[in-house]
Amino acid sequence: MSVAAAAAARVSPYLDLESAPFTLPGSRILVMRADEGVTVRLAEYERRLDDCILVRTLRVLGADGRVAPVSAVHPDRIEFGAAGVTLTFDGPDALSLGGGEAPWIAELDLLHAPALRTTSPIRIALAPAAAEHRKSARFTAEIEHFSCARGHGAALEATGRVWEEWFARTPVVRDDLAGMTAFCWWVLGANIVSLPGRGARAVVPSKIGYVGLWQWDAYFIASGLRHGDPELAREQLELAFAFPTADGQLPDVVHDEGVLASSDDLPPGDRDNLRRAGSAIADPSAPIPLTKPPLAAWALRRLEGLVDDPAWFDAAWKTVARSQEWWFAHSDLDGDGMPEYGHPYSSGLDDSPVFDAELPVASPDLAAYLILQDDLLAARARSVGDAAGAERFAARASRTLELLEGMWDESAGFFRSSGAGTPVEAEAVVSLLPLLTGRLPGRYVAGILAALDDPERFATTWTVPTVARRDPDYSDERMWRGPVWVNVNALLAEGLAVSGHADRSRALIEQTLRLVQHGGGPHEYFNPATGEKARTATTAFGWSAALFIDLAVQVSGA
């Protein structure tokens, strides 16, 4: 069996049409289970799937008039019972229904057209919605009848080739990790969309809920993609770096309609959520820049040696350097030399209790990212003979490290955030991330290890929770207030390794891999007590899939 065929076989059991919909790389169409059949929806930026329905219900009936239920789902087709009928893609913008030797009937309940019954192969294609329908969806379904069954066969064959080519790139890992790695590779392929006018493919966090390229997600997703498709990994960074502001700030999101780089750009749904939470920044009096934590250099470094394009790297490092200058010039909001988060969204951990404080928030994770990024910029400058630049970046990293050390609270035993200059009581995972610098004096490392080993803090059944258990804001289920995130674990594992604790790093990686397997897939976040998907977490989540692959490759090569 070929690598592609083996990977496809491993993936099929995960494709339940609920947590993992039927889709195609580059397509916005999602097929999900509904009412003894399937429903067809469209994935769009900041639009709920229920507002983007193309076909309410599609059911297949056998010759006896009984519903032929979905009997199997494969990456390239959905099979309907004993009828032998299959649903597949016919290019990224259409579905094809056909096959079967015995007579069958397809019943379709269309959103903006009369219900349809047909006994011949059909093509369900996207069509622009009429003006009166655009509030609920920008596209509708247009039904075309194939003149003969060969049209469906060709569509089935072409869809199979798309997935065969994708699965041929599946990274090779240990046998016990191969099944989940194949599924995670499917997730990355399934989450590919084309952004209109961008000229590149974006691997979105999720077609179910996050249809755009978020800067932070792009960095983690590229980290996993590099093992099978480094050029696609490069495309993610190209998009993330393509729209800096005049002063170098990188936008939070690149999406179909533009970028999200300021609170002025917030979609209505986000504003409503902030208002419901009682946030003072739902409607700020002045625009607040929106970005994501500075891990651009961390991501870029991971592609070196895999992408042969020196000119692109030169330009990308310059973009990263400008974005680093932005943090110090425009996000040091109190002028003390330590940049702050001016908006929770810019942290990536926007629901963390550290943001229950008054803004801006100085946080130890941001300090750690800035130190790491300046260290990497210094190394890059040295490699191209820029001694002055290397000295400047290194000196700033050392100054930031001194300021970070000043955030240590000896009595509490952790690096403490502050909001508008006032210490924040919450003990969150941000206090552990300074390990990433690899430059902490031993007593701080010892303090972090003690926190990781304490059952009242971060030593939960499935580690590492994003808030200490002793904290009054801790929750097993609330996003960023307790649940385990794969990206946080990956960063902490790297921090442990560079801080001289390779065995503990390896143990955390292995447990993170077990967590994803135990939880049934690369979910957005996990309950630290049960190891299961948290109730409100998105499934088939991009960075969880990518980092599972990245970690699996690491331990498989060790």
mmCIF file with all atom_site columns, N, CA and C in Angstrom, residues 313-368:
data_model
loop_
_atom_site.group_PDB
_atom_site.id
_atom_site.type_symbol
_atom_site.label_atom_id
_atom_site.label_alt_id
_atom_site.label_comp_id
_atom_site.label_asym_id
_atom_site.label_entity_id
_atom_site.label_seq_id
_atom_site.pdbx_PDB_ins_code
_atom_site.Cartn_x
_atom_site.Cartn_y
_atom_site.Cartn_z
_atom_site.occupancy
_atom_site.B_iso_or_equiv
_atom_site.pdbx_formal_charge
_atom_site.auth_seq_id
_atom_site.auth_comp_id
_atom_site.auth_asym_id
_atom_site.auth_atom_id
_atom_site.pdbx_PDB_model_num
ATOM 1   N N  . PHE A 1 313 ? 13.980 35.228 2.204  1.00 0.00 ? 313 PHE A N  1
ATOM 2   C CA . PHE A 1 313 ? 14.375 35.266 3.616  1.00 0.00 ? 313 PHE A CA 1
ATOM 3   C C  . PHE A 1 313 ? 14.891 36.657 3.997  1.00 0.00 ? 313 PHE A C  1
ATOM 4   N N  . ASP A 1 314 ? 15.690 37.271 3.131  1.00 0.00 ? 314 ASP A N  1
ATOM 5   C CA . ASP A 1 314 ? 16.193 38.623 3.426  1.00 0.00 ? 314 ASP A CA 1
ATOM 6   C C  . ASP A 1 314 ? 15.030 39.581 3.668  1.00 0.00 ? 314 ASP A C  1
ATOM 7   N N  . ALA A 1 315 ? 14.052 39.542 2.777  1.00 0.00 ? 315 ALA A N  1
ATOM 8   C CA . ALA A 1 315 ? 12.908 40.446 2.910  1.00 0.00 ? 315 ALA A CA 1
ATOM 9   C C  . ALA A 1 315 ? 12.087 40.105 4.146  1.00 0.00 ? 315 ALA A C  1
ATOM 10  N N  . ALA A 1 316 ? 11.907 38.817 4.405  1.00 0.00 ? 316 ALA A N  1
ATOM 11  C CA . ALA A 1 316 ? 11.101 38.409 5.556  1.00 0.00 ? 316 ALA A CA 1
ATOM 12  C C  . ALA A 1 316 ? 11.756 38.830 6.867  1.00 0.00 ? 316 ALA A C  1
ATOM 13  N N  . TRP A 1 317 ? 13.073 38.681 6.977  1.00 0.00 ? 317 TRP A N  1
ATOM 14  C CA . TRP A 1 317 ? 13.755 39.097 8.206  1.00 0.00 ? 317 TRP A CA 1
ATOM 15  C C  . TRP A 1 317 ? 13.649 40.607 8.405  1.00 0.00 ? 317 TRP A C  1
ATOM 16  N N  . LYS A 1 318 ? 13.657 41.366 7.335  1.00 0.00 ? 318 LYS A N  1
ATOM 17  C CA . LYS A 1 318 ? 13.484 42.820 7.464  1.00 0.00 ? 318 LYS A CA 1
ATOM 18  C C  . LYS A 1 318 ? 12.088 43.160 7.979  1.00 0.00 ? 318 LYS A C  1
ATOM 19  N N  . THR A 1 319 ? 11.080 42.424 7.493  1.00 0.00 ? 319 THR A N  1
ATOM 20  C CA . THR A 1 319 ? 9.713  42.637 7.978  1.00 0.00 ? 319 THR A CA 1
ATOM 21  C C  . THR A 1 319 ? 9.610  42.310 9.462  1.00 0.00 ? 319 THR A C  1
ATOM 22  N N  . VAL A 1 320 ? 10.244 41.225 9.868  1.00 0.00 ? 320 VAL A N  1
ATOM 23  C CA . VAL A 1 320 ? 10.234 40.844 11.286 1.00 0.00 ? 320 VAL A CA 1
ATOM 24  C C  . VAL A 1 320 ? 10.928 41.911 12.136 1.00 0.00 ? 320 VAL A C  1
ATOM 25  N N  . ALA A 1 321 ? 12.046 42.413 11.643 1.00 0.00 ? 321 ALA A N  1
ATOM 26  C CA . ALA A 1 321 ? 12.776 43.437 12.396 1.00 0.00 ? 321 ALA A CA 1
ATOM 27  C C  . ALA A 1 321 ? 11.930 44.697 12.567 1.00 0.00 ? 321 ALA A C  1
ATOM 28  N N  . ARG A 1 322 ? 11.213 45.089 11.524 1.00 0.00 ? 322 ARG A N  1
ATOM 29  C CA . ARG A 1 322 ? 10.351 46.272 11.624 1.00 0.00 ? 322 ARG A CA 1
ATOM 30  C C  . ARG A 1 322 ? 9.210  46.032 12.606 1.00 0.00 ? 322 ARG A C  1
ATOM 31  N N  . SER A 1 323 ? 8.667  44.823 12.603 1.00 0.00 ? 323 SER A N  1
ATOM 32  C CA . SER A 1 323 ? 7.580  44.528 13.540 1.00 0.00 ? 323 SER A CA 1
ATOM 33  C C  . SER A 1 323 ? 8.086  44.542 14.981 1.00 0.00 ? 323 SER A C  1
ATOM 34  N N  . GLN A 1 324 ? 9.325  44.101 15.177 1.00 0.00 ? 324 GLN A N  1
ATOM 35  C CA . GLN A 1 324 ? 9.913  44.152 16.527 1.00 0.00 ? 324 GLN A CA 1
ATOM 36  C C  . GLN A 1 324 ? 10.091 45.595 16.984 1.00 0.00 ? 324 GLN A C  1
ATOM 37  N N  . GLU A 1 325 ? 10.523 46.459 16.072 1.00 0.00 ? 325 GLU A N  1
ATOM 38  C CA . GLU A 1 325 ? 10.665 47.874 16.422 1.00 0.00 ? 325 GLU A CA 1
ATOM 39  C C  . GLU A 1 325 ? 9.310  48.472 16.792 1.00 0.00 ? 325 GLU A C  1
ATOM 40  N N  . TRP A 1 326 ? 8.248  48.021 16.116 1.00 0.00 ? 326 TRP A N  1
ATOM 41  C CA . TRP A 1 326 ? 6.913  48.543 16.428 1.00 0.00 ? 326 TRP A CA 1
ATOM 42  C C  . TRP A 1 326 ? 6.550  48.281 17.875 1.00 0.00 ? 326 TRP A C  1
ATOM 43  N N  . TRP A 1 327 ? 6.849  47.082 18.371 1.00 0.00 ? 327 TRP A N  1
ATOM 44  C CA . TRP A 1 327 ? 6.496  46.768 19.755 1.00 0.00 ? 327 TRP A CA 1
ATOM 45  C C  . TRP A 1 327 ? 7.134  47.757 20.722 1.00 0.00 ? 327 TRP A C  1
ATOM 46  N N  . PHE A 1 328 ? 8.397  48.075 20.509 1.00 0.00 ? 328 PHE A N  1
ATOM 47  C CA . PHE A 1 328 ? 9.093  48.965 21.452 1.00 0.00 ? 328 PHE A CA 1
ATOM 48  C C  . PHE A 1 328 ? 8.747  50.430 21.230 1.00 0.00 ? 328 PHE A C  1
ATOM 49  N N  . ALA A 1 329 ? 8.478  50.796 19.988 1.00 0.00 ? 329 ALA A N  1
ATOM 50  C CA . ALA A 1 329 ? 8.192  52.213 19.696 1.00 0.00 ? 329 ALA A CA 1
ATOM 51  C C  . ALA A 1 329 ? 6.733  52.582 19.916 1.00 0.00 ? 329 ALA A C  1
ATOM 52  N N  . HIS A 1 330 ? 5.816  51.626 19.731 1.00 0.00 ? 330 HIS A N  1
ATOM 53  C CA . HIS A 1 330 ? 4.386  51.973 19.732 1.00 0.00 ? 330 HIS A CA 1
ATOM 54  C C  . HIS A 1 330 ? 3.547  51.175 20.725 1.00 0.00 ? 330 HIS A C  1
ATOM 55  N N  . SER A 1 331 ? 4.118  50.145 21.363 1.00 0.00 ? 331 SER A N  1
ATOM 56  C CA . SER A 1 331 ? 3.325  49.379 22.329 1.00 0.00 ? 331 SER A CA 1
ATOM 57  C C  . SER A 1 331 ? 3.944  49.390 23.721 1.00 0.00 ? 331 SER A C  1
ATOM 58  N N  . ASP A 1 332 ? 4.950  50.226 23.930 1.00 0.00 ? 332 ASP A N  1
ATOM 59  C CA . ASP A 1 332 ? 5.432  50.506 25.292 1.00 0.00 ? 332 ASP A CA 1
ATOM 60  C C  . ASP A 1 332 ? 4.603  51.683 25.790 1.00 0.00 ? 332 ASP A C  1
ATOM 61  N N  . LEU A 1 333 ? 3.412  51.369 26.259 1.00 0.00 ? 333 LEU A N  1
ATOM 62  C CA . LEU A 1 333 ? 2.391  52.399 26.458 1.00 0.00 ? 333 LEU A CA 1
ATOM 63  C C  . LEU A 1 333 ? 2.611  53.242 27.708 1.00 0.00 ? 333 LEU A C  1
ATOM 64  N N  . ASP A 1 334 ? 3.458  52.786 28.614 1.00 0.00 ? 334 ASP A N  1
ATOM 65  C CA . ASP A 1 334 ? 3.786  53.614 29.783 1.00 0.00 ? 334 ASP A CA 1
ATOM 66  C C  . ASP A 1 334 ? 5.221  54.120 29.758 1.00 0.00 ? 334 ASP A C  1
ATOM 67  N N  . GLY A 1 335 ? 5.947  53.819 28.681 1.00 0.00 ? 335 GLY A N  1
ATOM 68  C CA . GLY A 1 335 ? 7.282  54.373 28.491 1.00 0.00 ? 335 GLY A CA 1
ATOM 69  C C  . GLY A 1 335 ? 8.351  53.862 29.434 1.00 0.00 ? 335 GLY A C  1
ATOM 70  N N  . ASP A 1 336 ? 8.151  52.652 30.003 1.00 0.00 ? 336 ASP A N  1
ATOM 71  C CA . ASP A 1 336 ? 9.153  52.128 30.946 1.00 0.00 ? 336 ASP A CA 1
ATOM 72  C C  . ASP A 1 336 ? 10.137 51.170 30.298 1.00 0.00 ? 336 ASP A C  1
ATOM 73  N N  . GLY A 1 337 ? 10.056 51.002 28.985 1.00 0.00 ? 337 GLY A N  1
ATOM 74  C CA . GLY A 1 337 ? 10.970 50.108 28.280 1.00 0.00 ? 337 GLY A CA 1
ATOM 75  C C  . GLY A 1 337 ? 10.421 48.717 28.053 1.00 0.00 ? 337 GLY A C  1
ATOM 76  N N  . MET A 1 338 ? 9.319  48.372 28.730 1.00 0.00 ? 338 MET A N  1
ATOM 77  C CA . MET A 1 338 ? 8.701  47.061 28.563 1.00 0.00 ? 338 MET A CA 1
ATOM 78  C C  . MET A 1 338 ? 7.376  47.218 27.809 1.00 0.00 ? 338 MET A C  1
ATOM 79  N N  . PRO A 1 339 ? 7.269  46.753 26.572 1.00 0.00 ? 339 PRO A N  1
ATOM 80  C CA . PRO A 1 339 ? 5.999  46.846 25.842 1.00 0.00 ? 339 PRO A CA 1
ATOM 81  C C  . PRO A 1 339 ? 4.870  46.117 26.568 1.00 0.00 ? 339 PRO A C  1
ATOM 82  N N  . GLU A 1 340 ? 3.656  46.571 26.311 1.00 0.00 ? 340 GLU A N  1
ATOM 83  C CA . GLU A 1 340 ? 2.462  45.967 26.905 1.00 0.00 ? 340 GLU A CA 1
ATOM 84  C C  . GLU A 1 340 ? 1.487  45.543 25.807 1.00 0.00 ? 340 GLU A C  1
ATOM 85  N N  . TYR A 1 341 ? 0.532  44.723 26.225 1.00 0.00 ? 341 TYR A N  1
ATOM 86  C CA . TYR A 1 341 ? -0.602 44.413 25.361 1.00 0.00 ? 341 TYR A CA 1
ATOM 87  C C  . TYR A 1 341 ? -1.627 45.523 25.534 1.00 0.00 ? 341 TYR A C  1
ATOM 88  N N  . GLY A 1 342 ? -1.958 46.206 24.421 1.00 0.00 ? 342 GLY A N  1
ATOM 89  C CA . GLY A 1 342 ? -2.952 47.265 24.484 1.00 0.00 ? 342 GLY A CA 1
ATOM 90  C C  . GLY A 1 342 ? -4.367 46.763 24.319 1.00 0.00 ? 342 GLY A C  1
ATOM 91  N N  . HIS A 1 343 ? -4.508 45.506 23.914 1.00 0.00 ? 343 HIS A N  1
ATOM 92  C CA . HIS A 1 343 ? -5.828 44.900 23.702 1.00 0.00 ? 343 HIS A CA 1
ATOM 93  C C  . HIS A 1 343 ? -5.676 43.400 23.956 1.00 0.00 ? 343 HIS A C  1
ATOM 94  N N  . PRO A 1 344 ? -6.644 42.762 24.610 1.00 0.00 ? 344 PRO A N  1
ATOM 95  C CA . PRO A 1 344 ? -6.518 41.310 24.845 1.00 0.00 ? 344 PRO A CA 1
ATOM 96  C C  . PRO A 1 344 ? -6.288 40.502 23.578 1.00 0.00 ? 344 PRO A C  1
ATOM 97  N N  . TYR A 1 345 ? -6.906 40.916 22.454 1.00 0.00 ? 345 TYR A N  1
ATOM 98  C CA . TYR A 1 345 ? -6.751 40.152 21.219 1.00 0.00 ? 345 TYR A CA 1
ATOM 99  C C  . TYR A 1 345 ? -5.289 40.034 20.793 1.00 0.00 ? 345 TYR A C  1
ATOM 100 N N  . SER A 1 346 ? -4.482 41.026 21.102 1.00 0.00 ? 346 SER A N  1
ATOM 101 C CA . SER A 1 346 ? -3.088 41.014 20.672 1.00 0.00 ? 346 SER A CA 1
ATOM 102 C C  . SER A 1 346 ? -2.252 39.988 21.412 1.00 0.00 ? 346 SER A C  1
ATOM 103 N N  . SER A 1 347 ? -2.790 39.434 22.496 1.00 0.00 ? 347 SER A N  1
ATOM 104 C CA . SER A 1 347 ? -2.051 38.463 23.296 1.00 0.00 ? 347 SER A CA 1
ATOM 105 C C  . SER A 1 347 ? -2.198 37.043 22.792 1.00 0.00 ? 347 SER A C  1
ATOM 106 N N  . GLY A 1 348 ? -3.268 36.770 22.018 1.00 0.00 ? 348 GLY A N  1
ATOM 107 C CA . GLY A 1 348 ? -3.592 35.398 21.656 1.00 0.00 ? 348 GLY A CA 1
ATOM 108 C C  . GLY A 1 348 ? -4.323 34.652 22.756 1.00 0.00 ? 348 GLY A C  1
ATOM 109 N N  . LEU A 1 349 ? -4.256 35.169 23.997 1.00 0.00 ? 349 LEU A N  1
ATOM 110 C CA . LEU A 1 349 ? -4.900 34.546 25.156 1.00 0.00 ? 349 LEU A CA 1
ATOM 111 C C  . LEU A 1 349 ? -5.990 35.489 25.672 1.00 0.00 ? 349 LEU A C  1
ATOM 112 N N  . ASP A 1 350 ? -6.854 35.951 24.779 1.00 0.00 ? 350 ASP A N  1
ATOM 113 C CA . ASP A 1 350 ? -7.693 37.093 25.101 1.00 0.00 ? 350 ASP A CA 1
ATOM 114 C C  . ASP A 1 350 ? -8.690 36.854 26.219 1.00 0.00 ? 350 ASP A C  1
ATOM 115 N N  . ASP A 1 351 ? -9.050 35.604 26.540 1.00 0.00 ? 351 ASP A N  1
ATOM 116 C CA . ASP A 1 351 ? -9.968 35.354 27.645 1.00 0.00 ? 351 ASP A CA 1
ATOM 117 C C  . ASP A 1 351 ? -9.248 35.050 28.952 1.00 0.00 ? 351 ASP A C  1
ATOM 118 N N  . SER A 1 352 ? -7.943 35.179 28.998 1.00 0.00 ? 352 SER A N  1
ATOM 119 C CA . SER A 1 352 ? -7.189 34.901 30.218 1.00 0.00 ? 352 SER A CA 1
ATOM 120 C C  . SER A 1 352 ? -7.566 35.887 31.322 1.00 0.00 ? 352 SER A C  1
ATOM 121 N N  . PRO A 1 353 ? -7.595 35.442 32.579 1.00 0.00 ? 353 PRO A N  1
ATOM 122 C CA . PRO A 1 353 ? -7.928 36.359 33.673 1.00 0.00 ? 353 PRO A CA 1
ATOM 123 C C  . PRO A 1 353 ? -6.924 37.482 33.856 1.00 0.00 ? 353 PRO A C  1
ATOM 124 N N  . VAL A 1 354 ? -5.737 37.390 33.258 1.00 0.00 ? 354 VAL A N  1
ATOM 125 C CA . VAL A 1 354 ? -4.815 38.528 33.369 1.00 0.00 ? 354 VAL A CA 1
ATOM 126 C C  . VAL A 1 354 ? -5.397 39.754 32.685 1.00 0.00 ? 354 VAL A C  1
ATOM 127 N N  . PHE A 1 355 ? -6.381 39.543 31.781 1.00 0.00 ? 355 PHE A N  1
ATOM 128 C CA . PHE A 1 355 ? -7.004 40.677 31.091 1.00 0.00 ? 355 PHE A CA 1
ATOM 129 C C  . PHE A 1 355 ? -8.311 41.117 31.756 1.00 0.00 ? 355 PHE A C  1
ATOM 130 N N  . ASP A 1 356 ? -8.578 40.567 32.951 1.00 0.00 ? 356 ASP A N  1
ATOM 131 C CA . ASP A 1 356 ? -9.655 41.132 33.755 1.00 0.00 ? 356 ASP A CA 1
ATOM 132 C C  . ASP A 1 356 ? -9.201 42.449 34.380 1.00 0.00 ? 356 ASP A C  1
ATOM 133 N N  . ALA A 1 357 ? -7.891 42.679 34.339 1.00 0.00 ? 357 ALA A N  1
ATOM 134 C CA . ALA A 1 357 ? -7.321 43.912 34.879 1.00 0.00 ? 357 ALA A CA 1
ATOM 135 C C  . ALA A 1 357 ? -7.495 45.060 33.890 1.00 0.00 ? 357 ALA A C  1
ATOM 136 N N  . GLU A 1 358 ? -7.182 46.240 34.373 1.00 0.00 ? 358 GLU A N  1
ATOM 137 C CA . GLU A 1 358 ? -7.239 47.408 33.503 1.00 0.00 ? 358 GLU A CA 1
ATOM 138 C C  . GLU A 1 358 ? -6.111 47.342 32.492 1.00 0.00 ? 358 GLU A C  1
ATOM 139 N N  . LEU A 1 359 ? -6.400 47.738 31.271 1.00 0.00 ? 359 LEU A N  1
ATOM 140 C CA . LEU A 1 359 ? -5.393 47.773 30.212 1.00 0.00 ? 359 LEU A CA 1
ATOM 141 C C  . LEU A 1 359 ? -4.605 49.081 30.286 1.00 0.00 ? 359 LEU A C  1
ATOM 142 N N  . PRO A 1 360 ? -3.361 49.094 29.752 1.00 0.00 ? 360 PRO A N  1
ATOM 143 C CA . PRO A 1 360 ? -2.629 47.995 29.101 1.00 0.00 ? 360 PRO A CA 1
ATOM 144 C C  . PRO A 1 360 ? -2.045 47.021 30.114 1.00 0.00 ? 360 PRO A C  1
ATOM 145 N N  . VAL A 1 361 ? -1.770 45.802 29.643 1.00 0.00 ? 361 VAL A N  1
ATOM 146 C CA . VAL A 1 361 ? -1.240 44.753 30.505 1.00 0.00 ? 361 VAL A CA 1
ATOM 147 C C  . VAL A 1 361 ? 0.198  44.429 30.112 1.00 0.00 ? 361 VAL A C  1
ATOM 148 N N  . ALA A 1 362 ? 1.102  44.562 31.086 1.00 0.00 ? 362 ALA A N  1
ATOM 149 C CA . ALA A 1 362 ? 2.482  44.088 30.921 1.00 0.00 ? 362 ALA A CA 1
ATOM 150 C C  . ALA A 1 362 ? 2.514  42.642 31.383 1.00 0.00 ? 362 ALA A C  1
ATOM 151 N N  . SER A 1 363 ? 2.933  41.752 30.508 1.00 0.00 ? 363 SER A N  1
ATOM 152 C CA . SER A 1 363 ? 2.824  40.326 30.802 1.00 0.00 ? 363 SER A CA 1
ATOM 153 C C  . SER A 1 363 ? 4.151  39.623 30.541 1.00 0.00 ? 363 SER A C  1
ATOM 154 N N  . PRO A 1 364 ? 4.522  38.664 31.405 1.00 0.00 ? 364 PRO A N  1
ATOM 155 C CA . PRO A 1 364 ? 5.831  38.008 31.235 1.00 0.00 ? 364 PRO A CA 1
ATOM 156 C C  . PRO A 1 364 ? 5.967  37.210 29.956 1.00 0.00 ? 364 PRO A C  1
ATOM 157 N N  . ASP A 1 365 ? 4.862  36.741 29.391 1.00 0.00 ? 365 ASP A N  1
ATOM 158 C CA . ASP A 1 365 ? 4.984  36.012 28.129 1.00 0.00 ? 365 ASP A CA 1
ATOM 159 C C  . ASP A 1 365 ? 5.430  36.944 27.014 1.00 0.00 ? 365 ASP A C  1
ATOM 160 N N  . LEU A 1 366 ? 4.871  38.166 26.981 1.00 0.00 ? 366 LEU A N  1
ATOM 161 C CA . LEU A 1 366 ? 5.274  39.129 25.948 1.00 0.00 ? 366 LEU A CA 1
ATOM 162 C C  . LEU A 1 366 ? 6.747  39.476 26.097 1.00 0.00 ? 366 LEU A C  1
ATOM 163 N N  . ALA A 1 367 ? 7.197  39.661 27.321 1.00 0.00 ? 367 ALA A N  1
ATOM 164 C CA . ALA A 1 367 ? 8.622  39.936 27.540 1.00 0.00 ? 367 ALA A CA 1
ATOM 165 C C  . ALA A 1 367 ? 9.479  38.793 27.006 1.00 0.00 ? 367 ALA A C  1
ATOM 166 N N  . ALA A 1 368 ? 9.048  37.555 27.259 1.00 0.00 ? 368 ALA A N  1
ATOM 167 C CA . ALA A 1 368 ? 9.817  36.395 26.801 1.00 0.00 ? 368 ALA A CA 1
ATOM 168 C C  . ALA A 1 368 ? 9.870  36.333 25.277 1.00 0.00 ? 368 ALA A C  1
#
